Coordinates of C-alpha atoms in Angstrom, one line a residue:
M1 CA -30.2 -7.1 2.9
P2 CA -27.9 -6.9 -0.1
A3 CA -25.1 -9.5 -0.1
T4 CA -22.3 -6.9 -0.2
Y5 CA -23.7 -5.0 2.7
S6 CA -24.1 -8.2 4.6
S7 CA -20.5 -9.2 3.9
A8 CA -19.1 -5.8 5.0
A9 CA -21.2 -5.8 8.2
Q10 CA -19.9 -9.3 9.0
A11 CA -16.3 -8.2 8.4
V12 CA -16.8 -5.2 10.8
H13 CA -18.4 -7.4 13.4
L14 CA -15.2 -9.6 13.4
L15 CA -13.0 -6.6 14.2
R16 CA -11.1 -6.5 17.6
V17 CA -10.7 -2.8 18.4
L18 CA -8.5 -1.1 21.1
I19 CA -9.1 2.5 22.2
V20 CA -6.3 4.5 23.8
E21 CA -7.9 7.7 25.2
D22 CA -7.3 9.5 28.4
D23 CA -10.6 11.5 28.3
P24 CA -13.2 9.3 30.0
I25 CA -16.2 11.0 28.3
Q26 CA -14.6 10.6 24.9
L27 CA -13.6 7.0 25.7
A28 CA -17.1 6.0 26.7
L29 CA -18.6 7.7 23.7
L30 CA -16.3 6.1 21.3
K31 CA -16.8 2.6 22.8
A32 CA -20.5 3.0 22.7
M33 CA -20.4 4.1 19.0
L34 CA -18.2 1.1 18.1
L35 CA -20.5 -1.3 19.7
D36 CA -23.6 0.3 18.0
S37 CA -21.6 -0.1 14.8
G38 CA -21.5 -3.8 15.2
V39 CA -17.9 -4.3 16.5
R40 CA -17.7 -7.5 18.5
L41 CA -14.8 -6.8 20.8
V42 CA -13.8 -3.3 22.2
A43 CA -10.9 -2.9 24.6
E44 CA -9.8 0.3 26.3
A45 CA -6.8 1.9 27.9
V46 CA -6.7 5.3 29.5
D47 CA -3.1 6.2 28.7
G48 CA -0.2 5.2 26.3
Q49 CA 1.5 2.7 28.7
G50 CA -1.9 1.0 29.3
G51 CA -2.3 0.7 25.7
L52 CA 1.1 -1.0 25.3
D53 CA 0.2 -3.5 28.1
R54 CA -3.0 -4.3 26.3
L55 CA -1.1 -4.9 23.0
A56 CA 1.3 -7.0 24.8
D57 CA -1.5 -9.2 26.2
G58 CA -3.6 -9.7 23.1
R59 CA -4.0 -9.1 19.3
F60 CA -6.2 -6.4 17.8
D61 CA -7.1 -5.5 14.3
L62 CA -7.5 -1.8 14.9
V63 CA -6.1 0.5 17.5
I64 CA -7.6 4.0 17.8
T65 CA -5.4 6.4 19.7
D66 CA -5.8 10.0 20.9
L67 CA -3.0 12.2 19.9
R68 CA -3.1 14.8 22.7
M69 CA -2.6 12.7 25.9
D70 CA -0.8 13.6 29.1
G71 CA 2.5 11.8 29.6
M72 CA 3.0 9.5 26.6
D73 CA 1.2 11.3 23.6
G74 CA -0.2 9.5 20.6
V75 CA 2.8 9.8 18.3
E76 CA 5.2 8.3 20.9
F77 CA 2.5 5.6 21.7
L78 CA 2.2 4.7 18.0
S79 CA 6.1 4.5 17.6
R80 CA 6.4 2.1 20.5
A81 CA 3.2 0.1 19.6
L82 CA 4.6 -0.8 16.1
A83 CA 6.7 -3.4 17.8
L84 CA 3.6 -5.1 19.3
H85 CA 0.7 -4.4 16.7
G86 CA 0.6 -5.4 13.1
G87 CA -2.9 -4.3 12.3
A88 CA -4.4 -0.8 11.4
F89 CA -4.0 2.3 13.4
A90 CA -6.3 5.5 13.5
F91 CA -5.9 8.8 15.2
S92 CA -8.8 10.4 17.2
S93 CA -8.0 13.9 18.1
A94 CA -9.1 17.6 17.8
V95 CA -5.5 18.9 17.1
E96 CA -4.8 21.4 14.4
P97 CA -4.9 20.2 10.9
D98 CA -1.2 20.8 10.2
V99 CA -0.2 19.0 13.5
L100 CA -2.5 16.1 12.5
A101 CA -1.0 16.0 9.0
S102 CA 2.5 15.8 10.6
A103 CA 1.5 13.0 12.9
E104 CA 0.1 11.2 9.9
S105 CA 3.3 11.6 7.8
I106 CA 5.3 10.3 10.8
A107 CA 3.1 7.2 11.0
H108 CA 3.6 6.5 7.3
L109 CA 7.3 7.0 7.4
Q110 CA 7.6 4.5 10.3
G111 CA 5.7 1.9 8.3
A112 CA 2.4 2.0 10.2
S113 CA -0.8 0.9 8.7
L114 CA -2.6 4.3 9.3
I115 CA -6.2 4.1 7.9
G116 CA -7.5 7.5 8.9
A117 CA -8.4 10.0 11.6
L118 CA -11.5 10.8 13.5
G119 CA -12.3 14.3 14.6
K120 CA -13.9 15.5 17.8
P121 CA -16.8 15.7 18.3
L122 CA -17.0 12.1 16.9
Q123 CA -19.2 11.6 13.8
I124 CA -20.8 8.2 13.4
G125 CA -20.6 8.2 9.5
E126 CA -16.8 9.1 10.0
L127 CA -16.3 6.1 12.4
Q128 CA -18.3 3.6 10.1
A129 CA -16.1 4.6 7.2
L130 CA -13.1 3.9 9.3
L131 CA -14.4 0.6 10.2
R132 CA -15.0 -0.4 6.7
R133 CA -11.4 0.4 5.8
A134 CA -10.2 -1.6 8.8
A135 CA -12.2 -4.5 7.7
A136 CA -11.0 -4.3 4.1
A137 CA -7.3 -4.3 5.4
C138 CA -7.9 -7.6 6.9
A139 CA -7.1 -10.8 5.1
P140 CA -9.9 -12.8 3.3
S141 CA -10.1 -15.1 6.2
G142 CA -11.1 -12.3 8.5
Q143 CA -7.8 -12.2 10.2
P144 CA -5.3 -9.4 9.5
E145 CA -2.0 -9.9 7.8
R146 CA 0.7 -10.8 10.3
Q147 CA 3.1 -8.0 10.7
R148 CA 6.2 -9.8 12.1
P149 CA 9.6 -8.0 12.0
A150 CA 11.4 -8.9 8.8
Q151 CA 14.3 -10.3 10.7
A152 CA 12.0 -12.8 12.3
W153 CA 12.0 -14.8 9.0
P154 CA 15.4 -16.4 8.3
L155 CA 16.6 -16.8 4.8
S156 CA 16.1 -20.5 4.9
A157 CA 12.4 -20.0 5.6
L158 CA 12.1 -17.6 2.7
A159 CA 13.8 -19.9 0.4
T160 CA 11.7 -22.8 1.4
A161 CA 8.6 -20.6 0.9
L162 CA 9.7 -19.8 -2.7
E163 CA 10.4 -23.4 -3.4
W164 CA 7.0 -24.4 -2.3
R165 CA 5.4 -21.5 -4.2
Q166 CA 3.8 -20.0 -1.1
F167 CA 4.2 -16.4 -2.6
F168 CA 1.5 -15.1 -4.8
P169 CA 0.4 -11.9 -6.4
V170 CA -2.5 -9.7 -5.5
Y171 CA -3.6 -6.7 -7.6
Q172 CA -4.7 -3.2 -6.6
P173 CA -6.7 -1.4 -9.3
K174 CA -5.4 1.8 -10.9
L175 CA -8.1 4.2 -12.2
D176 CA -8.2 7.2 -14.6
L177 CA -9.1 10.0 -12.3
N178 CA -10.9 11.9 -15.1
N179 CA -13.3 9.3 -16.3
G180 CA -13.2 6.5 -13.6
E181 CA -12.1 3.9 -16.0
V182 CA -9.8 1.0 -14.7
T183 CA -6.7 1.3 -16.7
G184 CA -4.3 -1.1 -14.9
V185 CA -3.3 -2.9 -11.7
E186 CA -0.3 -2.9 -9.5
V187 CA 1.2 -6.3 -8.4
L188 CA 1.7 -6.6 -4.7
A189 CA 3.4 -9.8 -3.1
R190 CA 1.8 -11.8 -0.4
W191 CA 3.0 -14.8 1.6
R192 CA 0.5 -17.5 2.5
H193 CA 2.4 -19.1 5.4
P194 CA 1.2 -22.6 6.5
T195 CA 1.0 -21.7 10.2
A196 CA 1.4 -17.8 10.4
G197 CA -1.4 -16.9 8.0
L198 CA -1.3 -14.2 5.3
I199 CA 1.9 -12.2 5.6
A200 CA 2.4 -8.7 4.1
P201 CA 5.5 -7.7 2.0
A202 CA 6.9 -5.4 4.5
Q203 CA 7.9 -8.3 6.5
F204 CA 10.0 -10.2 3.9
I205 CA 10.9 -7.9 1.0
A206 CA 13.8 -6.1 2.8
T207 CA 15.4 -9.4 3.8
M208 CA 15.1 -10.8 0.3
E209 CA 16.5 -7.8 -1.3
Q210 CA 19.7 -8.7 0.4
T211 CA 20.2 -11.9 -1.6
E212 CA 19.2 -13.4 -5.0
L213 CA 15.9 -14.7 -3.4
I214 CA 14.4 -11.2 -4.6
D215 CA 15.1 -12.3 -8.2
V216 CA 13.4 -15.6 -7.8
L217 CA 10.2 -13.8 -6.1
F218 CA 10.2 -11.2 -9.0
R219 CA 10.2 -14.0 -11.6
Q220 CA 7.5 -16.0 -9.8
L221 CA 5.2 -13.0 -9.3
L222 CA 5.7 -11.7 -13.0
R223 CA 5.0 -15.1 -14.4
Q224 CA 1.6 -15.5 -12.6
A225 CA 0.7 -11.8 -13.2
L226 CA 1.3 -12.2 -16.9
A227 CA -0.9 -15.3 -17.0
D228 CA -3.6 -13.4 -15.1
L229 CA -3.4 -10.4 -17.5
A230 CA -3.9 -12.7 -20.5
S231 CA -6.8 -14.2 -18.7
W232 CA -8.4 -10.9 -18.1
E233 CA -7.8 -9.8 -21.8
A234 CA -9.6 -12.9 -22.9
Q235 CA -12.6 -11.7 -21.0
G236 CA -12.5 -8.5 -22.7
Q237 CA -10.5 -6.3 -20.2
Q238 CA -7.3 -4.9 -21.5
L239 CA -5.2 -3.6 -18.5
S240 CA -1.7 -2.4 -17.9
L241 CA 0.4 -4.1 -15.2
A242 CA 2.9 -2.5 -12.8
I243 CA 5.3 -4.5 -10.7
N244 CA 8.2 -3.5 -8.3
I245 CA 11.7 -4.4 -9.4
A246 CA 14.8 -4.3 -7.1
P247 CA 18.1 -2.7 -8.0
R248 CA 19.8 -6.1 -7.5
T249 CA 17.5 -7.6 -10.2
L250 CA 18.4 -4.9 -12.6
E251 CA 22.1 -5.8 -12.4
D252 CA 21.4 -8.8 -14.6
R253 CA 22.5 -7.6 -18.1
S254 CA 20.4 -10.3 -19.8
L255 CA 17.2 -9.1 -18.0
P256 CA 15.8 -6.8 -20.8
E257 CA 15.9 -9.6 -23.3
R258 CA 14.5 -12.2 -21.1
L259 CA 11.6 -9.9 -20.1
V260 CA 10.8 -9.3 -23.8
Q261 CA 10.7 -13.0 -24.4
Q262 CA 8.6 -13.6 -21.4
V263 CA 5.9 -11.0 -22.3
R264 CA 5.7 -12.0 -25.9
E265 CA 5.2 -15.7 -24.8
A266 CA 2.4 -14.4 -22.8
G267 CA 1.0 -12.5 -25.7
I268 CA 1.4 -9.1 -24.0
A269 CA 3.0 -6.1 -25.5
P270 CA 5.9 -4.7 -23.5
E271 CA 4.2 -1.2 -23.6
R272 CA 1.6 -2.5 -21.2
I273 CA 4.2 -3.5 -18.5
S274 CA 5.7 -1.0 -16.1
F275 CA 8.4 -1.6 -13.7
E276 CA 8.5 0.5 -10.5
L277 CA 11.6 1.7 -8.7
T278 CA 11.6 3.5 -5.4
E279 CA 13.3 6.9 -5.3
T280 CA 15.6 5.8 -2.6
A281 CA 16.7 2.8 -4.6
I282 CA 17.4 5.1 -7.5
S283 CA 19.7 7.4 -5.5
R284 CA 21.7 4.5 -4.2
H285 CA 22.3 2.8 -7.5
P286 CA 22.4 5.5 -10.1
A287 CA 24.7 3.9 -12.6
T288 CA 22.9 0.5 -12.5
V289 CA 19.5 2.1 -12.7
L290 CA 20.5 4.5 -15.6
E291 CA 21.6 1.7 -17.8
S292 CA 18.8 -0.7 -17.0
V293 CA 16.0 1.8 -17.3
T294 CA 17.4 2.9 -20.7
R295 CA 17.6 -0.6 -22.0
L296 CA 14.1 -1.5 -20.7
R297 CA 12.6 1.7 -22.4
L298 CA 14.3 0.8 -25.6
R299 CA 12.4 -2.4 -25.6
G300 CA 9.1 -0.7 -25.1
F301 CA 8.6 -1.2 -21.4
Q302 CA 7.4 1.5 -19.1
V303 CA 9.4 2.4 -15.9
A304 CA 8.0 4.4 -13.0
V305 CA 9.4 6.3 -10.0
D306 CA 7.6 4.9 -7.0
D307 CA 7.0 6.7 -3.7
F308 CA 8.2 10.0 -5.1
G309 CA 8.8 12.7 -2.5
V310 CA 10.2 10.6 0.3
G311 CA 13.5 9.6 -1.2
Y312 CA 16.7 11.5 -1.9
S313 CA 17.1 11.7 -5.7
S314 CA 18.2 14.9 -7.1
L315 CA 16.2 16.6 -9.8
A316 CA 19.1 16.3 -12.1
L317 CA 19.2 12.4 -11.7
L318 CA 15.5 12.3 -12.3
S319 CA 15.7 14.4 -15.4
A320 CA 18.5 12.2 -16.7
L321 CA 16.6 9.0 -16.4
P322 CA 14.1 8.0 -19.1
F323 CA 11.1 7.3 -16.8
S324 CA 7.6 7.3 -18.0
E325 CA 5.6 7.6 -14.8
L326 CA 5.9 9.4 -11.4
K327 CA 4.0 7.8 -8.5
I328 CA 3.1 10.2 -5.6
D329 CA 3.7 8.6 -2.2
R330 CA 0.6 8.2 0.0
S331 CA 2.2 10.3 2.8
F332 CA 1.3 13.4 0.7
I333 CA -2.2 12.2 0.1
A334 CA -3.4 11.4 3.6
G335 CA -5.5 14.4 5.0
M336 CA -4.5 16.4 2.0
P337 CA -7.6 18.7 1.8
L338 CA -7.0 19.7 5.4
N339 CA -3.3 20.3 5.1
G340 CA -2.4 23.7 3.6
K341 CA 1.3 23.0 3.6
V342 CA 0.9 19.9 1.4
M343 CA -0.9 21.6 -1.4
P344 CA 2.1 23.7 -2.7
I345 CA 4.3 20.6 -2.6
L346 CA 1.8 18.6 -4.7
E347 CA 1.5 21.5 -7.1
S348 CA 5.3 21.6 -7.6
I349 CA 5.3 17.7 -8.1
M350 CA 2.6 18.0 -10.7
R351 CA 4.4 20.9 -12.5
L352 CA 7.7 18.9 -12.4
A353 CA 6.1 15.8 -13.9
K354 CA 4.5 17.9 -16.6
E355 CA 7.7 19.5 -17.6
L356 CA 9.4 16.1 -17.6
G357 CA 6.7 14.5 -19.7
L358 CA 5.7 12.0 -16.9
R359 CA 2.4 10.5 -16.3
T360 CA 1.3 11.1 -12.6
V361 CA -0.3 8.5 -10.4
A362 CA -1.3 9.0 -6.7
E363 CA -1.2 6.2 -4.2
G364 CA -3.3 5.7 -1.1
I365 CA -6.5 7.6 -2.1
E366 CA -9.1 6.9 0.4
T367 CA -11.8 9.6 0.1
G368 CA -13.7 11.3 -2.5
A369 CA -12.3 14.7 -1.3
E370 CA -8.6 13.4 -2.0
R371 CA -9.6 12.2 -5.4
D372 CA -11.2 15.5 -6.3
F373 CA -8.3 17.6 -5.1
L374 CA -5.9 15.5 -7.0
R375 CA -8.1 15.5 -10.1
A376 CA -8.2 19.3 -9.9
L377 CA -4.3 19.5 -9.6
G378 CA -4.0 17.6 -12.9
C379 CA -3.2 14.2 -11.5
E380 CA -4.1 11.6 -14.2
A381 CA -4.5 8.3 -12.3
G382 CA -4.8 7.0 -8.8
Q383 CA -5.1 3.9 -6.6
G384 CA -6.2 3.3 -3.1
F385 CA -9.0 1.9 -0.9
L386 CA -11.6 4.4 -2.3
F387 CA -11.4 2.4 -5.6
G388 CA -10.4 -1.1 -4.6
K389 CA -8.2 -2.9 -2.1
P390 CA -5.6 -5.5 -3.3
M391 CA -7.3 -8.7 -4.5
N392 CA -6.1 -12.0 -5.8
G393 CA -6.7 -12.8 -9.5
P394 CA -10.1 -14.5 -9.3
C395 CA -11.5 -11.7 -7.0
L396 CA -10.2 -9.1 -9.3
A397 CA -11.8 -10.7 -12.2
A398 CA -15.1 -10.8 -10.4
W399 CA -14.6 -7.2 -9.4
L400 CA -14.0 -6.1 -13.1
A401 CA -17.0 -8.2 -14.2
S402 CA -19.3 -6.4 -11.6
R403 CA -18.1 -3.0 -12.8
R404 CA -18.8 -3.8 -16.4
A405 CA -22.3 -5.1 -15.4

């Protein structure tokens, strides 16, 4: 058995799965298919309240819930389950494609880690692909990243974590959709907590953005990312690097010059560094963003609009800002080939980007069908689990080497 397959099978074996399904036949069938696929622990609940009770009593890596249930439907269940469950979710339902797409959009907007949907009748190949994504979403230790509410971490704990360098960057590959080449990576933050394990950024970024702690985190992540970028270049792999930047950090007028000095000391051209700003942040801080983005572009850096389509920026504001890249939010990508309403929206986004001279990047690509649709629409680049999950520096270096081989 190849090592990669063995590792994937082992990761699936470690998953703990909860099924929330009110149809006894579908429940029994899904449980049998999960066990046949190698899942070690499968729990079940026959309605939404039972699912919440299960989550309150134990921790699961994946929750598969039916959407159309009597009483508490799947959308309400997921909304209430987010307070109890920090792992992955998946829908299992035979609802109409547009209703499924709406449910998926609600899940993404609420911050749920939704990794897919299973149709009815159930298909074993579909289920096994879902399990692989669930396993990939787990931390390297086999345990999922802890999803604690952001307010659970006091500022003192976050400051101590920064002082002890417990935050580190992971990198998600970005590929050219036309030729499949790896063109760059996006930097994502992780917190290696000494007792709580690996913690995802959704659980600490919002709190940090209220204080100067976000500036310290940005500097630490960028410093390590530039060192890794230089290391990969020494191994023959020239990549671009994208990193999120908060409006608060942009308020520092000395920032552009400091960044130029920092990248030059690392031996990296500013043109290979892209700073990503969310559309919502742009609309809330237009004056700060306009000045800062302009000054960064004057020094050769790239600047991207992140999560485009879910914020509140006016087209006039976007056209006035000298961005170089537009990143399409994953909520538009999930289930895209089945959702006829999304297609004209994506076509409009692609047309807008072309008219503004912006490069387009799609986030959250998980299937070949999604990739093919985006490529046909003219999207230039993409990232998502289809290509590669976020990896630490050494893992990404090994992944790049395996692709070259």
